[in-house]
């Protein structure tokens, strides 16, 4: 891919690196503005590139996908759907046939270990905060969660991409978001200082049932 | 109870009513300030009365309890622990022996019907927002939830007031808060437009297990 910034002569050495760093900053600034104003679905790489005064191919070259650009702009230390897909994919390969019956416990354990990383926890809480305080923030987070996390969750759990599958995935999201809120925002004790193992044992079966068990008529795929 | 505002001559007619209304406003202003700065547990009726320049007995006379004063100050249209105790108490009387095995479904149905009331939903979202955005707000909400909602939930569910009982109640809180956040803040579809009956069928068993079922070793009372 040949991606050259318009209006900048290619240079070598530290000057060139500083130029690239400024260009990345301009792209991320434009991305934060567009995602905030237009939501995750409405913002386009083309529009963000135009605001930053660069070629869309350069944005693709630097960030690869809209979700990665979003993660960089929001300073997320991981790309959420890639975390879900890679960790759960590795467990699926390891456990084989047992994977599907243990996905709830594995998912909660994965979330808790991710939140143990301070940067990930800070980013997660920042997104919750922006959703709780601004109408733009809530649209952005809703669309981001729906387009990336819910979609990768239905795929990795082998759910149909229909209303019933997405209903199951949003039930999981409700318990996961609530766990994060109760443990890290409200710090409700004794849940806040419970071990990862205890919480995976308590909450894993909830997620398991939401994904694969009986949740009433609305969970039956047509 | 004889409660007279110091510095005010008792009057009759509209003037007296206007005076009472101003006094109530002064008490609620002082309460909002004290709850915000000192948290729910730290703020005292005595301190709030002093700030408002009235006798503590008058605050008791007007509001009856610290929780009711908090509810009035935060413009909550219901007193949360009274809602839990009254609705679940009525169901317990109605269902007798069956109550304990259906408490999860009843609790989720009660929460969803309460949130259907616009004023209650607005107040709930306001508390979540203040917890997500301010350190004072989070302390206030944590202590309020712990002192009132968790306590009334352990009582009505017949849990012990020990670490295991409170762990069960905080697990319930994590799912209930997450349901509210996913349904009313994020509006994640299709969960956001699911019926009360579908959600009670899907999430009721979660709450039931957290309160009365097997949740691993940390749920066993000593």
Short mmCIF file of C-alpha atoms in Angstrom, two decimals:
data_model
loop_
_atom_site.label_atom_id
_atom_site.label_comp_id
_atom_site.label_asym_id
_atom_site.label_seq_id
_atom_site.Cartn_x
_atom_site.Cartn_y
_atom_site.Cartn_z
CA UNK A 1 0.00 0.00 0.00
CA UNK A 2 1.45 3.39 -0.94
CA UNK A 3 0.16 6.01 1.40
CA UNK A 4 1.61 9.47 1.22
CA UNK A 5 0.37 12.43 3.19
CA UNK A 6 -0.74 15.16 0.83
CA UNK A 7 1.02 18.45 1.42
CA UNK A 8 4.01 16.81 3.08
CA UNK A 9 7.28 16.03 1.33
CA UNK A 10 8.52 12.57 2.34
CA UNK A 11 11.50 13.05 4.67
CA UNK A 12 13.98 10.77 6.40
CA UNK A 13 15.18 10.53 10.01
CA UNK A 14 13.59 12.06 13.12
CA UNK A 15 11.87 14.80 11.15
CA UNK A 16 9.89 12.27 9.17
CA UNK A 17 8.96 10.38 12.33
CA UNK A 18 7.74 13.62 13.96
CA UNK A 19 5.67 14.32 10.85
CA UNK A 20 4.06 10.89 11.03
CA UNK A 21 3.33 11.35 14.71
CA UNK A 22 1.63 14.70 13.97
CA UNK A 23 -0.39 13.07 11.19
CA UNK A 24 -1.52 10.26 13.51
CA UNK A 25 -2.56 12.84 16.11
CA UNK A 26 -4.57 14.73 13.50
CA UNK A 27 -6.32 11.51 12.46
CA UNK A 28 -7.11 10.55 16.07
CA UNK A 29 -8.41 14.06 16.83
CA UNK A 30 -10.66 13.91 13.77
CA UNK A 31 -11.79 10.38 14.75
CA UNK A 32 -12.73 11.41 18.31
CA UNK A 33 -14.73 14.33 16.92
CA UNK A 34 -16.52 12.26 14.24
CA UNK A 35 -17.23 9.27 16.50
CA UNK A 36 -18.53 11.64 19.18
CA UNK A 37 -20.75 13.60 16.81
CA UNK A 38 -21.89 10.89 14.41
CA UNK A 39 -21.71 7.74 16.52
CA UNK A 40 -19.70 4.63 15.71
CA UNK A 41 -21.82 3.56 12.74
CA UNK A 42 -22.22 7.04 11.24
CA UNK A 43 -18.56 8.01 11.29
CA UNK A 44 -16.59 6.87 8.23
CA UNK A 45 -12.89 6.48 7.64
CA UNK A 46 -13.36 8.62 4.52
CA UNK A 47 -14.88 11.48 6.56
CA UNK A 48 -12.25 11.22 9.27
CA UNK A 49 -9.47 11.26 6.67
CA UNK A 50 -11.00 14.35 5.03
CA UNK A 51 -11.12 16.19 8.39
CA UNK A 52 -7.50 15.27 9.06
CA UNK A 53 -6.47 16.34 5.54
CA UNK A 54 -5.08 12.92 4.58
CA UNK A 55 -5.87 10.16 2.11
CA UNK A 56 -8.28 7.48 3.44
CA UNK A 57 -5.71 4.86 2.37
CA UNK A 58 -3.31 6.30 4.92
CA UNK A 59 -5.88 5.84 7.72
CA UNK A 60 -6.35 2.22 6.63
CA UNK A 61 -2.58 1.81 6.49
CA UNK A 62 -2.09 3.16 10.01
CA UNK A 63 -5.10 1.55 11.73
CA UNK A 64 -6.36 -1.32 9.57
CA UNK A 65 -10.04 -1.15 10.51
CA UNK A 66 -12.65 1.20 11.90
CA UNK A 67 -12.69 -0.69 15.20
CA UNK A 68 -8.91 -0.35 15.57
CA UNK A 69 -9.11 3.34 14.75
CA UNK A 70 -11.85 3.71 17.37
CA UNK A 71 -9.76 1.82 19.94
CA UNK A 72 -6.77 4.09 19.22
CA UNK A 73 -8.87 7.27 19.33
CA UNK A 74 -10.52 6.26 22.63
CA UNK A 75 -7.13 5.11 23.99
CA UNK A 76 -8.41 1.57 24.53
CA UNK A 77 -5.40 -0.63 25.24
CA UNK A 78 -7.10 -3.59 23.51
CA UNK A 79 -9.46 -3.99 20.59
CA UNK A 80 -12.48 -5.54 22.35
CA UNK A 81 -13.73 -7.89 19.63
CA UNK A 82 -10.15 -9.08 18.99
CA UNK A 83 -9.72 -9.83 22.71
CA UNK A 84 -12.95 -11.86 22.74
CA UNK A 85 -12.12 -13.68 19.53
CA UNK A 86 -8.50 -14.45 20.39
CA UNK A 87 -8.94 -15.52 24.03
CA UNK A 88 -12.12 -17.50 23.44
CA UNK A 89 -10.79 -18.89 20.17
CA UNK A 90 -7.69 -20.20 21.98
CA UNK A 91 -9.89 -21.79 24.66
CA UNK A 92 -12.09 -23.35 21.99
CA UNK A 93 -9.04 -24.91 20.35
CA UNK A 94 -7.78 -26.15 23.74
CA UNK A 95 -11.07 -27.53 25.08
CA UNK A 96 -12.65 -28.89 21.91
CA UNK A 97 -16.10 -30.32 22.63
CA UNK A 98 -16.08 -29.08 26.21
CA UNK A 99 -15.75 -25.44 25.14
CA UNK A 100 -19.42 -24.77 24.55
CA UNK A 101 -20.48 -25.99 27.98
CA UNK A 102 -17.87 -23.83 29.73
CA UNK A 103 -18.10 -20.64 27.70
CA UNK A 104 -19.86 -18.68 30.47
CA UNK A 105 -17.19 -19.28 33.07
CA UNK A 106 -14.43 -18.65 30.49
CA UNK A 107 -16.01 -15.38 29.38
CA UNK A 108 -16.39 -14.01 32.91
CA UNK A 109 -12.85 -15.09 33.79
CA UNK A 110 -11.55 -13.34 30.64
CA UNK A 111 -13.40 -10.11 31.46
CA UNK A 112 -12.18 -10.08 35.08
CA UNK A 113 -8.56 -10.71 34.07
CA UNK A 114 -8.80 -7.94 31.45
CA UNK A 115 -10.19 -5.52 34.06
CA UNK A 116 -7.31 -6.45 36.37
CA UNK A 117 -5.08 -4.53 33.93
CA UNK A 118 -5.25 -0.92 35.10
CA UNK A 119 -5.21 0.61 31.59
CA UNK A 120 -8.06 -1.62 30.42
CA UNK A 121 -10.10 -0.89 33.55
CA UNK A 122 -9.54 2.86 33.11
CA UNK A 123 -10.62 2.72 29.47
CA UNK A 124 -13.72 0.65 30.30
CA UNK A 125 -14.73 3.08 33.04
CA UNK A 126 -14.11 6.03 30.72
CA UNK A 127 -16.52 4.58 28.16
CA UNK A 128 -19.17 3.91 30.85
CA UNK A 129 -18.74 7.46 32.12
CA UNK A 130 -19.12 9.01 28.68
CA UNK A 131 -22.25 6.93 28.11
CA UNK A 132 -23.70 7.98 31.45
CA UNK A 133 -23.10 11.68 30.89
CA UNK A 134 -23.52 12.60 27.24
CA UNK A 135 -26.10 11.79 24.59
CA UNK A 136 -23.33 11.61 22.01
CA UNK A 137 -21.31 9.33 24.27
CA UNK A 138 -24.21 6.94 24.67
CA UNK A 139 -24.90 6.66 20.94
CA UNK A 140 -21.22 6.08 20.29
CA UNK A 141 -20.94 3.37 22.93
CA UNK A 142 -24.23 1.68 21.99
CA UNK A 143 -23.26 1.42 18.33
CA UNK A 144 -19.73 0.35 19.14
CA UNK A 145 -20.91 -2.40 21.53
CA UNK A 146 -23.54 -3.57 19.04
CA UNK A 147 -21.33 -3.53 15.95
CA UNK A 148 -18.28 -5.12 17.51
CA UNK A 149 -18.73 -6.82 20.91
CA UNK A 150 -22.23 -8.24 20.43
CA UNK A 151 -21.34 -9.42 16.94
CA UNK A 152 -18.11 -11.14 17.97
CA UNK A 153 -19.88 -12.67 20.98
CA UNK A 154 -22.65 -14.20 18.85
CA UNK A 155 -19.99 -15.60 16.50
CA UNK A 156 -17.70 -17.10 19.12
CA UNK A 157 -20.67 -18.60 21.01
CA UNK A 158 -22.07 -20.04 17.80
CA UNK A 159 -25.36 -18.13 18.10
CA UNK A 160 -27.47 -17.23 15.12
CA UNK A 161 -27.17 -13.64 13.90
CA UNK A 162 -30.94 -13.21 14.34
CA UNK A 163 -33.02 -11.47 17.01
CA UNK A 164 -32.87 -14.49 19.34
CA UNK A 165 -29.07 -14.74 19.13
CA UNK A 166 -28.63 -11.02 19.66
CA UNK A 167 -31.08 -11.09 22.58
CA UNK A 168 -28.89 -13.71 24.26
CA UNK A 169 -25.77 -11.62 23.63
CA UNK A 170 -27.39 -8.45 25.05
CA UNK A 171 -28.44 -10.37 28.19
CA UNK A 172 -24.77 -11.30 28.61
CA UNK A 173 -23.82 -7.66 28.09
CA UNK A 174 -26.26 -6.61 30.83
CA UNK A 175 -24.60 -8.92 33.39
CA UNK A 176 -21.05 -8.05 32.29
CA UNK A 177 -21.64 -4.27 32.35
CA UNK A 178 -23.41 -4.60 35.71
CA UNK A 179 -20.53 -6.63 37.14
CA UNK A 180 -18.08 -3.93 36.02
CA UNK A 181 -20.28 -1.17 37.43
CA UNK A 182 -20.87 -2.90 40.79
CA UNK A 183 -17.23 -4.01 41.21
CA UNK A 184 -15.28 -1.02 39.88
CA UNK A 185 -17.59 2.01 39.99
CA UNK A 186 -19.78 1.36 43.03
CA UNK A 187 -17.25 -0.97 44.73
CA UNK A 188 -20.09 -2.84 46.42
CA UNK A 189 -18.72 -5.17 49.08
CA UNK A 190 -18.19 -8.07 49.35
CA UNK A 191 -18.50 -8.42 45.55
CA UNK A 192 -15.81 -5.78 44.93
CA UNK A 193 -13.08 -7.78 46.67
CA UNK A 194 -14.24 -11.28 45.68
CA UNK A 195 -11.68 -13.37 43.80
CA UNK A 196 -11.82 -13.94 40.05
CA UNK A 197 -12.41 -17.66 40.74
CA UNK A 198 -15.36 -17.04 43.08
CA UNK A 199 -16.97 -14.60 40.64
CA UNK A 200 -16.44 -16.93 37.68
CA UNK A 201 -18.10 -19.72 39.71
CA UNK A 202 -21.03 -17.49 40.71
CA UNK A 203 -21.62 -15.54 37.47
CA UNK A 204 -20.28 -17.99 34.87
CA UNK A 205 -23.47 -20.13 34.98
CA UNK A 206 -25.56 -16.99 34.37
CA UNK A 207 -23.66 -16.17 31.20
CA UNK A 208 -23.73 -19.85 30.23
CA UNK A 209 -27.52 -19.97 30.49
CA UNK A 210 -27.95 -16.67 28.61
CA UNK A 211 -25.81 -18.02 25.76
CA UNK A 212 -26.85 -21.68 25.55
CA UNK A 213 -29.64 -22.44 28.05
CA UNK A 214 -33.37 -21.96 28.54
CA UNK A 215 -34.19 -18.25 28.76
CA UNK A 216 -37.87 -18.44 27.85
CA UNK A 217 -39.62 -18.07 24.50
CA UNK A 218 -37.71 -14.97 23.38
CA UNK A 219 -34.47 -16.95 23.26
CA UNK A 220 -35.68 -19.50 20.70
CA UNK A 221 -34.27 -18.89 17.22
CA UNK A 222 -36.83 -18.89 14.44
CA UNK B 1 -44.48 15.72 68.13
CA UNK B 2 -44.15 19.47 68.63
CA UNK B 3 -41.75 20.85 66.12
CA UNK B 4 -41.37 24.58 65.81
CA UNK B 5 -38.94 26.31 63.54
CA UNK B 6 -36.61 28.49 65.57
CA UNK B 7 -36.67 32.12 64.56
CA UNK B 8 -40.15 31.82 63.05
CA UNK B 9 -43.34 32.82 64.80
CA UNK B 10 -46.06 30.25 64.20
CA UNK B 11 -48.52 31.74 61.74
CA UNK B 12 -51.78 30.64 60.21
CA UNK B 13 -53.02 30.53 56.62
CA UNK B 14 -51.00 30.77 53.43
CA UNK B 15 -48.12 32.64 55.08
CA UNK B 16 -47.49 29.73 57.41
CA UNK B 17 -47.62 27.27 54.54
CA UNK B 18 -45.12 29.35 52.54
CA UNK B 19 -42.85 29.41 55.59
CA UNK B 20 -43.02 25.63 55.91
CA UNK B 21 -42.28 25.24 52.23
CA UNK B 22 -39.20 27.47 52.56
CA UNK B 23 -38.06 25.50 55.60
CA UNK B 24 -38.43 22.21 53.74
CA UNK B 25 -36.40 23.63 50.85
CA UNK B 26 -33.66 24.75 53.25
CA UNK B 27 -33.57 21.25 54.78
CA UNK B 28 -33.41 19.55 51.37
CA UNK B 29 -30.65 21.93 50.18
CA UNK B 30 -28.64 21.18 53.31
CA UNK B 31 -29.29 17.44 52.87
CA UNK B 32 -28.10 17.42 49.25
CA UNK B 33 -24.93 19.24 50.29
CA UNK B 34 -24.20 16.99 53.29
CA UNK B 35 -25.03 13.71 51.48
CA UNK B 36 -22.89 14.82 48.55
CA UNK B 37 -19.92 15.85 50.71
CA UNK B 38 -20.07 13.28 53.51
CA UNK B 39 -21.76 10.33 51.84
CA UNK B 40 -24.93 8.62 52.99
CA UNK B 41 -23.46 7.11 56.14
CA UNK B 42 -21.46 10.19 57.18
CA UNK B 43 -24.26 12.72 56.86
CA UNK B 44 -26.43 13.05 59.98
CA UNK B 45 -29.89 14.50 60.48
CA UNK B 46 -28.39 16.59 63.29
CA UNK B 47 -25.79 18.11 60.95
CA UNK B 48 -28.32 18.71 58.19
CA UNK B 49 -30.69 20.39 60.66
CA UNK B 50 -27.85 22.62 61.91
CA UNK B 51 -27.02 23.71 58.35
CA UNK B 52 -30.67 24.48 57.68
CA UNK B 53 -30.98 26.37 60.99
CA UNK B 54 -33.76 24.15 62.34
CA UNK B 55 -34.27 21.71 65.18
CA UNK B 56 -33.40 18.06 64.33
CA UNK B 57 -36.85 17.09 65.64
CA UNK B 58 -38.40 19.11 62.83
CA UNK B 59 -36.40 17.15 60.23
CA UNK B 60 -37.62 13.91 61.83
CA UNK B 61 -41.15 15.29 61.87
CA UNK B 62 -41.06 16.21 58.18
CA UNK B 63 -39.19 13.18 56.82
CA UNK B 64 -39.32 10.38 59.42
CA UNK B 65 -36.00 8.70 58.58
CA UNK B 66 -32.65 9.39 56.97
CA UNK B 67 -33.59 7.24 53.97
CA UNK B 68 -36.80 9.22 53.43
CA UNK B 69 -34.90 12.49 53.74
CA UNK B 70 -32.38 11.19 51.19
CA UNK B 71 -35.18 10.16 48.84
CA UNK B 72 -36.78 13.62 49.13
CA UNK B 73 -33.46 15.42 48.67
CA UNK B 74 -32.57 13.34 45.59
CA UNK B 75 -36.12 13.69 44.28
CA UNK B 76 -36.65 9.92 44.27
CA UNK B 77 -40.35 9.28 43.77
CA UNK B 78 -40.15 6.15 45.94
CA UNK B 79 -38.15 5.09 48.97
CA UNK B 80 -36.24 2.12 47.54
CA UNK B 81 -36.13 -0.16 50.59
CA UNK B 82 -39.82 0.55 51.26
CA UNK B 83 -40.67 -0.43 47.67
CA UNK B 84 -38.75 -3.70 48.02
CA UNK B 85 -40.22 -4.47 51.43
CA UNK B 86 -43.81 -3.59 50.54
CA UNK B 87 -44.04 -5.24 47.10
CA UNK B 88 -42.11 -8.36 48.07
CA UNK B 89 -43.82 -8.52 51.46
CA UNK B 90 -47.23 -8.48 49.74
CA UNK B 91 -46.13 -11.25 47.37
CA UNK B 92 -44.80 -13.27 50.30
CA UNK B 93 -48.18 -13.01 52.04
CA UNK B 94 -49.97 -13.96 48.83
CA UNK B 95 -47.74 -16.87 47.78
CA UNK B 96 -46.86 -18.39 51.15
CA UNK B 97 -44.48 -21.33 50.77
CA UNK B 98 -44.05 -20.71 47.04
CA UNK B 99 -42.63 -17.23 47.58
CA UNK B 100 -39.04 -18.26 48.20
CA UNK B 101 -38.78 -20.29 45.00
CA UNK B 102 -40.17 -17.41 42.89
CA UNK B 103 -38.42 -14.44 44.47
CA UNK B 104 -36.04 -13.90 41.52
CA UNK B 105 -38.76 -13.56 38.93
CA UNK B 106 -40.83 -11.38 41.32
CA UNK B 107 -37.88 -9.09 42.03
CA UNK B 108 -37.02 -8.53 38.36
CA UNK B 109 -40.70 -7.96 37.51
CA UNK B 110 -40.94 -5.41 40.33
CA UNK B 111 -37.84 -3.55 39.15
CA UNK B 112 -39.00 -3.44 35.53
CA UNK B 113 -42.46 -2.18 36.50
CA UNK B 114 -40.89 0.48 38.72
CA UNK B 115 -38.62 1.61 35.86
CA UNK B 116 -41.69 1.81 33.59
CA UNK B 117 -42.68 4.85 35.69
CA UNK B 118 -40.90 7.79 34.04
CA UNK B 119 -40.12 9.59 37.32
CA UNK B 120 -38.58 6.49 38.86
CA UNK B 121 -36.55 5.78 35.74
CA UNK B 122 -35.29 9.37 35.66
CA UNK B 123 -34.29 9.24 39.33
CA UNK B 124 -32.51 5.88 38.86
CA UNK B 125 -30.60 7.18 35.86
CA UNK B 126 -29.70 10.36 37.74
CA UNK B 127 -28.15 8.32 40.56
CA UNK B 128 -26.21 6.15 38.08
CA UNK B 129 -24.99 9.28 36.31
CA UNK B 130 -23.82 10.94 39.51
CA UNK B 131 -21.99 7.73 40.49
CA UNK B 132 -20.33 7.52 37.06
CA UNK B 133 -19.12 11.11 37.11
CA UNK B 134 -18.23 12.24 40.60
CA UNK B 135 -16.23 10.72 43.44
CA UNK B 136 -18.68 12.19 45.92
CA UNK B 137 -21.60 10.80 43.94
CA UNK B 138 -20.14 7.32 43.95
CA UNK B 139 -19.54 7.27 47.71
CA UNK B 140 -23.05 8.54 48.31
CA UNK B 141 -24.64 5.93 46.05
CA UNK B 142 -22.47 3.06 47.32
CA UNK B 143 -23.33 3.79 50.95
CA UNK B 144 -26.98 4.36 50.15
CA UNK B 145 -27.29 1.09 48.21
CA UNK B 146 -25.41 -0.82 50.91
CA UNK B 147 -27.25 0.66 53.90
CA UNK B 148 -30.75 0.45 52.46
CA UNK B 149 -31.23 -1.70 49.35
CA UNK B 150 -28.76 -4.51 50.12
CA UNK B 151 -29.99 -4.65 53.72
CA UNK B 152 -33.69 -4.81 52.82
CA UNK B 153 -32.93 -7.38 50.11
CA UNK B 154 -31.11 -9.71 52.52
CA UNK B 155 -34.03 -9.39 54.95
CA UNK B 156 -36.84 -10.00 52.48
CA UNK B 157 -34.96 -12.94 50.90
CA UNK B 158 -34.29 -14.43 54.33
CA UNK B 159 -30.50 -14.31 53.88
CA UNK B 160 -28.11 -14.08 56.78
CA UNK B 161 -26.67 -10.63 57.51
CA UNK B 162 -23.16 -12.05 57.13
CA UNK B 163 -20.58 -11.85 54.31
CA UNK B 164 -22.20 -14.75 52.40
CA UNK B 165 -25.68 -13.18 52.54
CA UNK B 166 -24.37 -9.79 51.50
CA UNK B 167 -22.32 -11.38 48.69
CA UNK B 168 -25.52 -12.90 47.31
CA UNK B 169 -27.30 -9.53 47.53
CA UNK B 170 -24.46 -7.69 45.77
CA UNK B 171 -24.51 -10.27 42.95
CA UNK B 172 -28.21 -9.46 42.53
CA UNK B 173 -27.34 -5.75 42.52
CA UNK B 174 -24.78 -6.34 39.74
CA UNK B 175 -27.41 -7.92 37.47
CA UNK B 176 -30.12 -5.38 38.31
CA UNK B 177 -27.85 -2.36 37.77
CA UNK B 178 -26.55 -3.91 34.54
CA UNK B 179 -30.08 -4.54 33.30
CA UNK B 180 -30.98 -0.90 33.97
CA UNK B 181 -27.80 0.31 32.26
CA UNK B 182 -28.18 -1.93 29.20
CA UNK B 183 -31.93 -1.27 28.82
CA UNK B 184 -32.24 2.43 29.66
CA UNK B 185 -28.78 4.00 29.22
CA UNK B 186 -27.25 2.01 26.36
CA UNK B 187 -30.63 0.92 24.92
CA UNK B 188 -29.04 -2.26 23.58
CA UNK B 189 -31.43 -4.02 21.21
CA UNK B 190 -33.24 -6.36 21.31
CA UNK B 191 -33.00 -6.30 25.13
CA UNK B 192 -34.14 -2.65 25.32
CA UNK B 193 -37.54 -3.38 23.78
CA UNK B 194 -38.09 -6.85 25.27
CA UNK B 195 -41.27 -7.24 27.33
CA UNK B 196 -41.29 -7.31 31.12
CA UNK B 197 -42.50 -10.93 30.96
CA UNK B 198 -39.69 -12.06 28.65
CA UNK B 199 -37.04 -10.35 30.79
CA UNK B 200 -38.49 -11.75 34.03
CA UNK B 201 -38.39 -15.23 32.46
CA UNK B 202 -34.79 -14.77 31.26
CA UNK B 203 -33.26 -12.91 34.22
CA UNK B 204 -35.49 -14.08 37.10
CA UNK B 205 -33.65 -17.44 37.36
CA UNK B 206 -30.33 -15.58 37.61
CA UNK B 207 -31.54 -13.56 40.58
CA UNK B 208 -33.14 -16.69 42.05
CA UNK B 209 -29.84 -18.56 41.93
CA UNK B 210 -27.87 -15.63 43.36
CA UNK B 211 -30.31 -15.45 46.30
CA UNK B 212 -31.06 -19.10 47.02
CA UNK B 213 -29.01 -21.40 44.75
CA UNK B 214 -25.50 -22.76 44.35
CA UNK B 215 -23.08 -19.92 43.64
CA UNK B 216 -19.88 -21.67 44.70
CA UNK B 217 -18.04 -21.71 48.04
CA UNK B 218 -18.26 -17.94 48.65
CA UNK B 219 -22.06 -18.19 48.94
CA UNK B 220 -22.06 -20.60 51.87
CA UNK B 221 -22.94 -18.95 55.18
CA UNK B 222 -20.56 -19.73 58.03
#
